[in-house]
XYZ file of C-alpha atoms in Angstrom:
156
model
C 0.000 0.000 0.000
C 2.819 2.044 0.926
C 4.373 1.809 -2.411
C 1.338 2.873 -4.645
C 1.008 5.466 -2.246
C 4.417 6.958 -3.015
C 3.739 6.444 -7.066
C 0.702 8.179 -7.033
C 2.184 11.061 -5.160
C 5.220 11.017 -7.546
C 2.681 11.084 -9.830
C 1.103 14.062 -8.173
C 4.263 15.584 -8.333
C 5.120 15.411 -12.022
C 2.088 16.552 -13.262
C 2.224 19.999 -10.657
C 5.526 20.468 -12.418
C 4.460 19.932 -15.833
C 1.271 22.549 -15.330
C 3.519 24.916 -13.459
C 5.744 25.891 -16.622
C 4.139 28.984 -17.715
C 4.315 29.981 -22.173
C 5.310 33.383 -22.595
C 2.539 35.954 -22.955
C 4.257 37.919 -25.665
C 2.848 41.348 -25.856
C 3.952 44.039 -28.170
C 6.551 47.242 -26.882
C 7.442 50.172 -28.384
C 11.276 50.209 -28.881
C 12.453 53.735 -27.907
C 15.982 53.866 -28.605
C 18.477 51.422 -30.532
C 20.327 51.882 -27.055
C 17.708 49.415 -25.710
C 17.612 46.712 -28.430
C 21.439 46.832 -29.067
C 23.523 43.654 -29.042
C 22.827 40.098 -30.991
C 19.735 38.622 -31.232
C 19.463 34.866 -32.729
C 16.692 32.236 -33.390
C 15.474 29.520 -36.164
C 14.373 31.124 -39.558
C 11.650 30.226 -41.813
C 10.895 31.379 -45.627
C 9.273 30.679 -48.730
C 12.391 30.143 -50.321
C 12.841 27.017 -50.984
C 17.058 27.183 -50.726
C 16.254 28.029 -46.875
C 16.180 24.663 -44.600
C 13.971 23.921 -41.632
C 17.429 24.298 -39.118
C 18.757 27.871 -40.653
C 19.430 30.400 -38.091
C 19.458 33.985 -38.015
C 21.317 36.162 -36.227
C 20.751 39.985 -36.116
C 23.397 42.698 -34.820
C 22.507 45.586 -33.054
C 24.805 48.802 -32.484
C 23.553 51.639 -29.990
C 23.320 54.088 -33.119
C 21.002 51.332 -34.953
C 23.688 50.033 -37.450
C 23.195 46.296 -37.888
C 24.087 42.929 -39.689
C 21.871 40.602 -40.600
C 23.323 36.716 -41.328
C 21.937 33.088 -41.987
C 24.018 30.233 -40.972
C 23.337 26.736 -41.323
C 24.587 23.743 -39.212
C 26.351 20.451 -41.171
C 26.547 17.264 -39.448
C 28.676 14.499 -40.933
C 29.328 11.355 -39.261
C 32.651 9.725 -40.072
C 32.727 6.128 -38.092
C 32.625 6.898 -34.349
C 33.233 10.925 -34.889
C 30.793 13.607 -35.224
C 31.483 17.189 -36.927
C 29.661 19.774 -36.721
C 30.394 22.900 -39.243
C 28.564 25.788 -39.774
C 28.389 27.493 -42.814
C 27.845 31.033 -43.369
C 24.782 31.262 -46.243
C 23.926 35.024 -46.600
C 24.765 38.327 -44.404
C 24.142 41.922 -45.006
C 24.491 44.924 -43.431
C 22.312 48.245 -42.936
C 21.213 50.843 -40.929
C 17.762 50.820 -38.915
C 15.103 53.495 -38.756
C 13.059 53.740 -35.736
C 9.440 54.066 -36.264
C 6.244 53.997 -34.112
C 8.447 51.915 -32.101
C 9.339 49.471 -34.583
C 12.051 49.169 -36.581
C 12.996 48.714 -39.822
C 15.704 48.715 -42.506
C 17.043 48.467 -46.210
C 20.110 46.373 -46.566
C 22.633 47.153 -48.868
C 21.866 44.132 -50.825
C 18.538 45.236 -51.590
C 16.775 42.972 -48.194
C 14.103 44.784 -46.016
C 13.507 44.070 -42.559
C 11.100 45.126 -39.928
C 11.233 44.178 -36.119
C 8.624 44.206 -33.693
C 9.850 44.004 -29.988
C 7.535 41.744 -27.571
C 7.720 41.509 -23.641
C 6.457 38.980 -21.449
C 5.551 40.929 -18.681
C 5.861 38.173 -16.095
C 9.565 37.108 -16.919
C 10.785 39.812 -18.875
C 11.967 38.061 -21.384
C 12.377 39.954 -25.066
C 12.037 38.670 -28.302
C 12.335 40.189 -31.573
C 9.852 39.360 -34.026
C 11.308 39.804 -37.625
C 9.625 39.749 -40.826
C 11.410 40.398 -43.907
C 12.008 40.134 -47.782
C 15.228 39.147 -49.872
C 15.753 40.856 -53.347
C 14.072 38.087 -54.901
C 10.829 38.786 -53.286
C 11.058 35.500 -51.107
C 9.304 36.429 -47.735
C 11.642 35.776 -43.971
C 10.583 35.913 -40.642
C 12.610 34.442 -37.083
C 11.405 34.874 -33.417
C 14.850 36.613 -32.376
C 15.703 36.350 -28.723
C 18.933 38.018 -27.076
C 22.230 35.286 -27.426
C 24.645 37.987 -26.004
C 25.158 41.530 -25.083
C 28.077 42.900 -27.089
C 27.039 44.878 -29.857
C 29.938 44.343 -32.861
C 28.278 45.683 -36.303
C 29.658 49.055 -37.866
């Protein structure tokens, strides 16, 4: 008796952990300065294009005056007897220069890409993401759920 006692309480148990982890209630911010957004943001990418794979990942630069470098990288496995490598390879980057508006922001790359960014809060954790929608100069459509990987902002 003792024994199902204890597995339905570790039952118990389990399931008060799995309800307790709370999604993200994303809710839309105004970004006032590039000051507050600056540094590099990363996440998974999707697109209509069909050279873009489901495990491309963007990463966006952010300097305090609102220059910034956009890249996709994609990760190679190859398995070679008992070793793994993993390579990454860089497929596109681009640089330009955002525009603040209405608290959004948006840019023109050099290579003819446009980008806009939306900044979200969850008000309970404070996390921030970056919601990015774009187009290449192709007129194939981008968009990645950008979340901080690091605080040093490096484009020029």
């Amino acid at each position: 008796m003792k024994k199902v006692a204890g597995f339905i309480g570790l039952a118990f148990l389990h399931l008060m952990v799995a309800c307790s982890s709370v999604t993200p209630q994303w809710q839309p911010t105004a970004v006032t300065d590039f000051k507050s957004v600056a540094g590099k943001w990363g996440g998974l990418l999707t697109s209509n294009d069909p050279r873009v794979l489901n495990y491309d990942r963007a990463t966006l630069v952010i300097d305090d005056m609102g220059a910034c470098e956009s890249t996709i990288t994609r990760t190679s496995t190859r398995v070679q007897g008992m070793c793994v490598d993993y390579g990454v390879t860089d497929v596109f980057a681009e640089k330009g220069k955002l525009v603040l508006t209405d608290g959004k922001l948006s840019t023109k790359f050099e290579k003819g890409g446009q980008m806009t960014a939306q900044l979200y809060v969850d008000p309970a954790s404070g996390e921030r993401m970056l919601n990015a929608e774009g187009k290449n100069s192709q007129g194939f459509t981008y968009s990645a759920n950008l979340k901080r990987t690091g605080d040093s902002a490096s484009a020029k």
